[in-house]
Short mmCIF file of C-alpha atoms and ligand atoms in Angstrom, two decimals:
data_model
loop_
_atom_site.label_atom_id
_atom_site.label_comp_id
_atom_site.label_asym_id
_atom_site.label_seq_id
_atom_site.Cartn_x
_atom_site.Cartn_y
_atom_site.Cartn_z
CA MET A 5 0.00 0.00 0.00
CA THR A 6 1.35 3.43 -0.86
CA PHE A 7 0.41 6.52 1.03
CA GLN A 8 0.05 10.05 -0.27
CA TYR A 9 1.46 13.27 1.16
CA MET A 10 0.86 16.99 0.78
CA PRO A 11 3.90 19.33 0.57
CA GLY A 12 4.46 22.43 2.70
CA PHE A 13 5.14 23.53 6.26
CA GLY A 14 2.21 24.66 8.42
CA ASN A 15 -0.11 24.98 5.43
CA ASP A 16 -3.87 25.05 5.73
CA PHE A 17 -4.23 21.54 4.30
CA GLU A 18 -7.38 19.74 3.21
CA THR A 19 -7.81 16.05 2.39
CA GLU A 20 -10.64 13.56 2.02
CA THR A 21 -10.73 9.81 1.42
CA LEU A 22 -14.31 9.67 0.10
CA PRO A 23 -15.72 12.14 -2.42
CA GLY A 24 -17.66 14.89 -0.69
CA SER A 25 -16.66 13.79 2.84
CA LEU A 26 -14.95 17.15 3.52
CA PRO A 27 -17.51 19.95 4.02
CA GLN A 28 -16.86 23.01 1.91
CA GLY A 29 -17.49 26.60 2.96
CA ARG A 30 -18.21 25.72 6.61
CA ASN A 31 -16.71 23.63 9.39
CA SER A 32 -19.73 22.25 11.18
CA PRO A 33 -22.71 21.54 8.92
CA GLN A 34 -25.94 20.37 10.52
CA ARG A 35 -25.63 16.94 8.87
CA PRO A 36 -22.09 16.17 7.67
CA ALA A 37 -21.91 13.82 4.65
CA TYR A 38 -21.70 10.05 5.27
CA GLY A 39 -23.07 10.61 8.80
CA LEU A 40 -19.64 11.69 10.02
CA TYR A 41 -19.07 13.67 13.20
CA ALA A 42 -17.28 17.04 12.97
CA GLU A 43 -14.64 17.66 15.62
CA GLN A 44 -12.02 20.35 16.19
CA LEU A 45 -8.51 19.49 17.42
CA SER A 46 -6.78 22.60 18.79
CA GLY A 47 -3.02 22.86 19.15
CA SER A 48 -3.08 26.46 20.36
CA PRO A 49 -5.46 28.48 22.53
CA PHE A 50 -8.44 29.67 20.49
CA THR A 51 -7.20 33.25 20.71
CA ALA A 52 -3.55 32.68 19.71
CA PRO A 53 -2.30 35.21 17.11
CA ARG A 54 -2.77 34.20 13.50
CA GLY A 55 0.86 33.15 12.99
CA THR A 56 0.75 30.61 15.82
CA ASN A 57 -2.94 29.68 15.78
CA GLU A 58 -3.21 25.97 15.01
CA ARG A 59 -6.24 23.78 14.70
CA SER A 60 -7.72 21.16 12.43
CA TRP A 61 -11.26 19.96 11.75
CA LEU A 62 -11.65 16.20 11.67
CA TYR A 63 -14.65 14.41 10.10
CA ARG A 64 -14.81 11.00 11.69
CA ILE A 65 -16.95 7.90 12.10
CA ARG A 66 -17.24 8.43 15.85
CA PRO A 67 -16.33 11.52 17.88
CA SER A 68 -13.28 11.20 20.16
CA VAL A 69 -15.49 10.99 23.27
CA LYS A 70 -16.28 7.48 21.98
CA HIS A 71 -12.55 6.71 21.77
CA THR A 72 -12.09 6.97 25.51
CA GLY A 73 -13.97 5.10 28.20
CA ARG A 74 -13.08 4.79 31.86
CA PHE A 75 -9.34 5.06 32.34
CA LYS A 76 -7.21 2.68 34.37
CA PRO A 77 -3.63 3.42 35.41
CA ALA A 78 -0.95 1.98 33.14
CA SER A 79 2.77 1.64 33.69
CA TYR A 80 5.63 2.47 31.33
CA GLN A 81 8.58 2.55 33.71
CA GLN A 82 11.30 3.75 31.36
CA TRP A 83 9.44 6.77 29.95
CA LYS A 84 10.12 9.66 32.34
CA THR A 85 8.80 13.20 32.40
CA ALA A 86 10.33 16.45 33.68
CA PRO A 87 10.79 17.39 36.43
CA ASN A 88 12.69 14.16 37.12
CA ILE A 89 15.66 15.24 39.19
CA HIS A 90 17.92 13.49 41.71
CA ASP A 91 17.13 10.23 39.95
CA HIS A 92 20.65 8.75 40.23
CA GLU A 93 23.99 9.07 42.00
CA LEU A 94 26.22 9.67 38.99
CA ALA A 95 28.42 12.77 39.43
CA LEU A 96 28.41 15.70 37.01
CA GLY A 97 30.25 15.09 33.77
CA GLN A 98 30.38 14.98 29.99
CA TYR A 99 28.94 11.63 28.99
CA ARG A 100 28.88 9.38 25.97
CA TRP A 101 27.14 6.09 25.36
CA ASN A 102 27.31 3.28 22.87
CA PRO A 103 23.90 2.36 21.41
CA VAL A 104 21.01 1.42 23.68
CA PRO A 105 20.65 -2.39 23.49
CA MET A 106 17.85 -3.84 21.37
CA PRO A 107 15.09 -5.55 23.39
CA THR A 108 15.04 -9.31 23.88
CA GLU A 109 11.39 -9.40 25.06
CA PRO A 110 8.47 -8.47 22.75
CA THR A 111 8.47 -4.66 22.90
CA ASP A 112 6.37 -2.13 21.02
CA PHE A 113 7.20 1.54 20.36
CA ILE A 114 5.60 2.81 23.57
CA ALA A 115 7.01 0.11 25.86
CA GLY A 116 10.38 0.58 24.14
CA MET A 117 10.73 4.26 25.01
CA ARG A 118 13.80 4.78 27.23
CA THR A 119 14.27 8.28 28.59
CA ILE A 120 17.86 9.48 28.78
CA THR A 121 17.32 13.09 29.90
CA THR A 122 14.52 15.41 30.90
CA ALA A 123 14.64 19.22 31.02
CA GLY A 124 12.32 21.96 32.24
CA ASP A 125 8.85 21.12 33.48
CA ALA A 126 6.14 19.38 31.46
CA LEU A 127 3.43 20.78 33.75
CA GLY A 128 4.60 24.31 32.93
CA GLN A 129 4.66 23.39 29.23
CA SER A 130 8.36 24.16 28.89
CA GLY A 131 11.40 21.98 28.36
CA MET A 132 11.84 18.62 26.72
CA ALA A 133 12.89 15.02 27.15
CA ALA A 134 15.39 13.08 25.06
CA HIS A 135 14.50 9.43 24.58
CA VAL A 136 15.75 6.42 22.65
CA TYR A 137 13.13 3.99 21.34
CA VAL A 138 13.82 0.33 20.67
CA ALA A 139 11.10 -2.02 19.41
CA ASN A 140 10.59 -5.41 17.83
CA ARG A 141 6.77 -5.59 17.71
CA SER A 142 4.06 -3.61 15.94
CA MET A 143 1.16 -2.04 17.78
CA ILE A 144 -1.85 -3.92 16.41
CA ASP A 145 -4.84 -2.99 18.59
CA ASP A 146 -3.06 -0.50 20.85
CA HIS A 147 -3.12 3.23 20.16
CA PHE A 148 -1.53 6.13 21.95
CA PHE A 149 -1.59 9.86 22.42
CA ASN A 150 0.70 12.13 24.36
CA ALA A 151 -0.89 15.14 26.05
CA ASP A 152 2.50 16.30 27.37
CA GLY A 153 4.12 17.41 24.14
CA GLU A 154 4.82 16.84 20.50
CA LEU A 155 7.17 14.04 19.47
CA LEU A 156 10.04 14.54 17.04
CA ILE A 157 11.14 11.09 15.85
CA VAL A 158 14.63 10.42 14.45
CA PRO A 159 14.93 6.79 13.25
CA GLN A 160 18.40 5.27 13.35
CA VAL A 161 17.74 1.58 12.58
CA GLY A 162 14.73 0.18 10.72
CA ARG A 163 11.68 1.51 8.94
CA LEU A 164 8.33 2.08 10.62
CA ASN A 165 4.87 3.40 9.84
CA PHE A 166 3.20 5.95 12.06
CA VAL A 167 -0.47 5.17 11.53
CA THR A 168 -2.13 8.33 12.85
CA GLU A 169 -5.72 9.52 12.94
CA MET A 170 -4.79 12.09 10.25
CA GLY A 171 -2.96 9.73 7.90
CA VAL A 172 -0.01 7.37 7.64
CA ILE A 173 3.64 8.47 7.75
CA GLU A 174 6.20 5.99 6.44
CA LEU A 175 9.54 6.70 8.05
CA ALA A 176 13.07 5.42 7.44
CA PRO A 177 16.49 6.36 8.84
CA GLY A 178 17.54 9.68 7.28
CA GLU A 179 14.02 11.08 7.71
CA ILE A 180 12.29 12.64 10.72
CA ALA A 181 8.65 12.95 11.71
CA VAL A 182 6.82 15.30 14.05
CA LEU A 183 3.60 14.15 15.72
CA PRO A 184 1.61 16.96 17.35
CA ARG A 185 0.51 16.88 20.99
CA GLY A 186 -2.72 14.92 21.37
CA LEU A 187 -2.60 13.12 18.01
CA VAL A 188 -3.74 9.47 18.24
CA PHE A 189 -1.43 7.00 16.53
CA LYS A 190 0.02 3.52 16.53
CA VAL A 191 3.40 2.37 15.25
CA GLU A 192 3.88 -0.54 12.87
CA LEU A 193 7.32 -1.97 12.20
CA ILE A 194 8.36 -2.57 8.62
CA ASP A 195 11.70 -4.02 9.66
CA GLU A 196 12.09 -6.60 12.41
CA THR A 197 13.88 -4.40 14.92
CA VAL A 198 13.96 -0.64 15.10
CA ARG A 199 15.81 1.98 17.10
CA GLY A 200 15.86 5.75 17.05
CA TYR A 201 15.81 8.95 19.03
CA VAL A 202 12.85 11.05 20.17
CA CYS A 203 12.64 14.64 21.34
CA GLU A 204 9.49 15.14 23.38
CA ASN A 205 8.90 18.88 23.22
CA TYR A 206 6.76 20.14 26.12
CA GLY A 207 6.87 23.74 24.91
CA ALA A 208 5.69 25.72 21.91
CA LYS A 209 5.62 23.73 18.70
CA PHE A 210 8.58 23.26 16.41
CA THR A 211 8.67 25.74 13.60
CA MET A 212 11.15 26.69 10.88
CA PRO A 213 13.87 29.10 12.02
CA ASP A 214 14.02 32.59 10.54
CA ARG A 215 16.80 32.72 7.97
CA GLY A 216 17.84 36.36 8.51
CA PRO A 217 20.38 37.53 5.92
CA ILE A 218 20.49 34.03 4.38
CA GLY A 219 17.29 35.07 2.63
CA ALA A 220 14.37 33.12 1.24
CA ASN A 221 16.14 29.84 0.43
CA CYS A 222 18.48 27.16 1.81
CA LEU A 223 18.53 25.28 5.11
CA ALA A 224 15.18 23.45 5.32
CA ASN A 225 12.73 24.52 2.62
CA PRO A 226 8.98 24.42 3.34
CA ARG A 227 8.04 22.29 0.33
CA ASP A 228 10.17 19.40 1.59
CA PHE A 229 7.94 18.87 4.61
CA LYS A 230 5.25 16.28 3.86
CA THR A 231 1.93 15.90 5.64
CA PRO A 232 -0.04 12.67 5.11
CA CYS A 233 -3.33 12.60 3.26
CA ALA A 234 -6.34 11.33 5.21
CA TRP A 235 -6.56 7.58 5.82
CA PHE A 236 -8.98 5.65 8.03
CA GLU A 237 -9.91 2.16 9.09
CA GLU A 238 -13.32 0.78 10.02
CA LYS A 239 -12.35 -1.82 12.58
CA GLU A 240 -15.05 -3.00 15.01
CA THR A 241 -12.90 -5.21 17.26
CA PRO A 242 -11.42 -4.67 20.75
CA CYS A 243 -8.77 -1.94 20.84
CA ARG A 244 -7.03 0.05 23.52
CA LEU A 245 -6.01 3.69 23.82
CA ILE A 246 -3.05 4.55 26.03
CA VAL A 247 -2.60 8.14 27.14
CA LYS A 248 0.42 9.92 28.58
CA TRP A 249 -0.84 12.83 30.66
CA CYS A 250 1.39 14.93 32.96
CA GLY A 251 3.92 12.14 33.17
CA SER A 252 1.50 9.36 34.12
CA PHE A 253 0.02 6.71 31.86
CA HIS A 254 -3.61 5.64 31.56
CA VAL A 255 -5.36 3.06 29.41
CA THR A 256 -8.93 2.71 28.20
CA GLU A 257 -10.65 -0.14 26.33
CA LEU A 258 -12.55 0.44 23.10
CA GLY A 259 -14.68 -1.78 20.88
CA HIS A 260 -13.32 -0.24 17.68
CA SER A 261 -10.36 1.56 16.14
CA PRO A 262 -9.99 5.27 16.94
CA LEU A 263 -8.28 5.79 13.55
CA ASP A 264 -11.55 6.74 11.89
CA VAL A 265 -10.99 10.20 10.37
CA VAL A 266 -12.43 10.10 6.85
CA ALA A 267 -11.53 13.71 5.96
CA TRP A 268 -9.83 16.66 7.62
CA HIS A 269 -8.65 20.19 7.02
CA GLY A 270 -6.46 22.59 8.98
CA ASN A 271 -2.90 23.40 9.98
CA TYR A 272 -2.45 21.19 13.06
CA ALA A 273 -1.13 17.95 11.58
CA PRO A 274 1.79 15.51 11.58
CA TYR A 275 4.58 15.76 9.03
CA LYS A 276 7.81 14.17 7.88
CA TYR A 277 11.02 15.56 6.42
CA ASP A 278 13.93 13.99 4.56
CA LEU A 279 17.19 15.29 6.07
CA ALA A 280 18.89 14.87 2.67
CA THR A 281 16.85 17.84 1.41
CA PHE A 282 18.49 20.20 3.92
CA SER A 283 20.70 22.70 2.05
CA PRO A 284 23.59 23.51 4.41
CA VAL A 285 25.09 26.98 4.52
CA GLY A 286 28.55 27.58 5.98
CA ALA A 287 31.83 29.49 5.93
CA ILE A 288 33.20 29.82 2.39
CA LEU A 289 36.43 31.71 3.22
CA PHE A 290 37.49 31.30 6.86
CA ASP A 291 36.25 30.41 10.37
CA HIS A 292 33.38 28.26 11.47
CA PRO A 293 29.83 29.45 12.11
CA ASP A 294 27.93 28.45 15.23
CA PRO A 295 26.08 25.13 14.87
CA SER A 296 22.79 27.06 14.85
CA ILE A 297 23.49 27.48 11.12
CA PHE A 298 22.32 23.86 10.76
CA THR A 299 18.99 24.31 12.61
CA VAL A 300 16.22 22.34 10.89
CA LEU A 301 13.45 23.16 13.35
CA THR A 302 13.27 25.39 16.40
CA ALA A 303 10.79 25.47 19.26
CA PRO A 304 10.75 28.98 20.75
CA SER A 305 10.65 29.58 24.48
CA GLY A 306 9.10 33.05 24.63
CA GLU A 307 12.48 34.75 25.01
CA GLU A 308 13.66 35.82 21.59
CA GLY A 309 16.55 33.75 20.21
CA THR A 310 16.47 31.39 23.19
CA ALA A 311 15.02 28.10 22.06
CA ASN A 312 13.07 25.75 24.27
CA VAL A 313 14.72 23.23 21.96
CA ASP A 314 16.45 23.33 18.59
CA PHE A 315 16.76 20.35 16.28
CA VAL A 316 20.12 20.72 14.54
CA ILE A 317 21.82 18.37 12.08
CA PHE A 318 25.41 17.89 10.92
CA PRO A 319 24.88 16.75 7.33
CA PRO A 320 27.37 15.91 4.55
CA ARG A 321 29.05 19.13 3.38
CA TRP A 322 32.17 20.62 1.85
CA LEU A 323 34.83 22.13 4.10
CA VAL A 324 36.71 24.88 2.28
CA ALA A 325 37.74 27.45 4.92
CA GLU A 326 41.31 28.74 4.62
CA ASN A 327 43.71 29.08 7.58
CA THR A 328 41.00 27.69 9.81
CA PHE A 329 40.67 24.99 12.40
CA ARG A 330 37.82 23.26 10.63
CA PRO A 331 36.14 20.96 13.18
CA PRO A 332 33.86 22.48 15.83
CA TRP A 333 35.89 24.60 18.24
CA TYR A 334 36.23 24.02 21.96
CA HIS A 335 33.42 25.63 23.83
CA ARG A 336 31.23 26.01 26.87
CA ASN A 337 27.58 26.79 26.33
CA ILE A 338 24.61 27.96 28.38
CA MET A 339 22.47 25.60 26.29
CA SER A 340 22.56 21.83 26.88
CA GLU A 341 23.41 19.50 24.03
CA PHE A 342 22.11 15.96 23.49
CA MET A 343 23.67 14.45 20.36
CA GLY A 344 23.06 11.30 18.37
CA LEU A 345 24.60 9.81 15.27
CA ILE A 346 22.29 8.35 12.62
CA HIS A 347 25.07 7.00 10.43
CA GLY A 348 28.72 7.54 9.52
CA GLN A 349 31.29 9.50 11.49
CA TYR A 350 31.19 12.83 13.33
CA ASP A 351 34.08 15.10 12.38
CA ALA A 352 35.12 16.19 15.89
CA LYS A 353 35.14 12.61 17.19
CA GLU A 354 36.07 10.04 14.55
CA GLU A 355 36.32 7.21 17.08
CA GLY A 356 34.07 6.37 19.99
CA PHE A 357 30.91 8.17 18.86
CA VAL A 358 29.22 5.40 16.92
CA PRO A 359 25.91 5.26 15.01
CA GLY A 360 23.14 4.81 17.55
CA GLY A 361 25.34 6.31 20.25
CA ILE A 362 24.60 9.36 22.38
CA SER A 363 26.64 12.19 23.82
CA LEU A 364 25.52 14.65 26.47
CA HIS A 365 27.29 17.98 27.01
CA ASN A 366 25.31 19.80 29.62
CA MET A 367 25.06 23.48 30.55
CA MET A 368 28.53 25.09 30.87
CA LEU A 369 30.44 21.80 30.65
CA ALA A 370 33.46 22.12 28.34
CA HIS A 371 33.78 20.00 25.23
CA GLY A 372 35.26 19.97 21.76
CA PRO A 373 37.39 17.82 19.47
CA ASP A 374 39.18 14.87 20.99
CA ALA A 375 42.98 14.78 21.05
CA PRO A 376 43.45 12.86 17.77
CA GLY A 377 40.86 15.10 16.08
CA PHE A 378 42.64 18.24 17.26
CA GLU A 379 46.02 16.93 16.11
CA LYS A 380 44.72 15.96 12.68
CA ALA A 381 42.84 19.22 12.07
CA SER A 382 45.77 21.35 13.26
CA LYS A 383 48.08 19.81 10.68
CA ALA A 384 45.65 19.12 7.84
CA ASP A 385 46.37 20.31 4.33
CA LEU A 386 43.49 22.77 3.91
CA LYS A 387 42.34 21.82 0.45
CA PRO A 388 38.58 21.49 -0.11
CA VAL A 389 37.38 18.32 1.62
CA LYS A 390 33.97 16.72 1.47
CA LEU A 391 32.63 15.42 4.76
CA ASP A 392 30.61 12.53 3.45
CA ASN A 393 28.72 9.57 4.87
CA THR A 394 27.71 11.40 8.02
CA MET A 395 24.49 12.47 9.71
CA ALA A 396 24.67 13.54 13.32
CA PHE A 397 22.06 15.63 15.10
CA MET A 398 21.54 17.59 18.30
CA PHE A 399 18.62 18.38 20.58
CA GLU A 400 19.82 21.65 22.12
CA THR A 401 17.77 23.18 24.91
CA ARG A 402 18.00 26.29 27.09
CA PHE A 403 17.34 24.05 30.10
CA PRO A 404 19.88 21.80 31.84
CA GLN A 405 19.24 18.17 30.93
CA MET A 406 18.75 15.91 33.93
CA LEU A 407 20.00 12.40 33.38
CA THR A 408 17.64 9.56 34.26
CA ARG A 409 18.60 6.57 36.36
CA TYR A 410 18.20 4.45 33.22
CA GLY A 411 20.76 6.62 31.40
CA ALA A 412 23.12 6.76 34.36
CA GLU A 413 23.09 2.98 34.78
CA LEU A 414 23.11 2.02 31.12
CA PRO A 415 25.89 -0.55 30.61
CA THR A 416 26.81 1.20 27.36
CA LEU A 417 27.89 4.37 29.23
CA GLN A 418 31.54 4.90 28.25
CA GLN A 419 33.46 5.16 31.51
CA ASP A 420 36.53 6.49 29.70
CA TYR A 421 34.86 9.20 27.57
CA ILE A 422 36.59 12.02 29.44
CA ASP A 423 39.95 10.48 28.47
CA CYS A 424 39.40 11.52 24.85
CA TRP A 425 40.83 14.91 25.85
CA LYS A 426 43.64 13.67 28.12
CA ASP A 427 46.32 13.80 25.41
CA LEU A 428 45.71 17.48 24.67
CA LYS A 429 48.98 18.78 26.01
CA LYS A 430 50.24 22.24 26.95
CA ARG A 431 51.87 23.70 23.85
CA PHE A 432 52.55 27.21 25.08
CA ASN A 433 56.27 27.90 25.54
CA GLY A 434 56.44 31.67 25.22
CA THR A 435 57.43 31.71 21.55
CA VAL A 436 55.10 33.18 18.93
CA GLU A 437 55.87 30.55 16.37
CA GLY A 438 57.40 27.30 17.41
CA ASP A 439 57.59 23.59 17.14
CA TRP A 440 54.77 22.64 19.48
CA SER A 441 54.51 19.07 18.34
FE1 FE2 B 16 28.70 21.71 21.72
#
């Protein structure tokens, strides 16, 4: 089965699966076609300014009040929500992990969510959590929605389908998807085992960054974002809906599938994006811009230029800067950086940061190229070089990222990560030019 998409970012989309199922000229007719129920899904307060006002109208077989019954508590132990502090005894540090192990027990996308860090406060609708998902089983009759935030999904191993109430998103490593807060979905695996990263954004929605003097093109372009066309199923068998709400989980039993939206229109909808369509901009004579130059999506925090969370990538690109130390420089940062590697090598750390791995450089903790990376870049012949076969990313937030007990106790935590800088020696000897080797 192939699924259709509509191009554009934040458009006022419209889509119908049956002819005439989408009302025209009004949102709530007295008798919608096909006996459907009209329902609004709001992603912003009703009175939000036009630029940030988000809502969609869904025309469905049953209204969502029929997709919840009495709730019972449910337990998903590894999915944590901010504030989640003092969760472990590990001392402060720069940390790096090898990949999170794949599950050995049957595990679906929701049960396979392992939280590594949380930041801010979900109840105050600010901050984020960084998770890794691992799964080996499709959700068949189980469905889910997250009231605590939107989910940005970054697959690293394996293809999956996000079967949502507004359409189906097929996702493979190299692509990302964003599922809005409150959207009902289930996850089907195309490949046997899957792994990836998730940013759960408790704050204002991700949007495209302003480009400033870059102008009207490059970086991520709106037409490369794809929103699914409507899709529904008429399934009258037992199903469940699991809800994450203020950090706790609840489950309710249904006699039918909640994925019953026959038509919809509006600007509050899921989307996907192929990272290969990102057009990187960088230094073409000397020096190295800040990594914000590679921002794909930004979630504002209310303070201008200070993101609740940025999603930044480090894609294949040409390095051409003259008389320049080309890898990322050493730095300390008020923002907190959670990094992952989708495939290939990261230029500041050629060894040790492996695909599926994680690094965490928290607020004001120093980091930068490892000793071999520094040595190599300091002596490199500065001809144009293509950094190829690489795709790293960063969730960068204004809030300190609090490590979970799961993350602190993960056997793949590299105990010797800090040693990657131990061979950086003192080179200063009072001479302007010298043999510092
Ligand atoms: Fe950094």
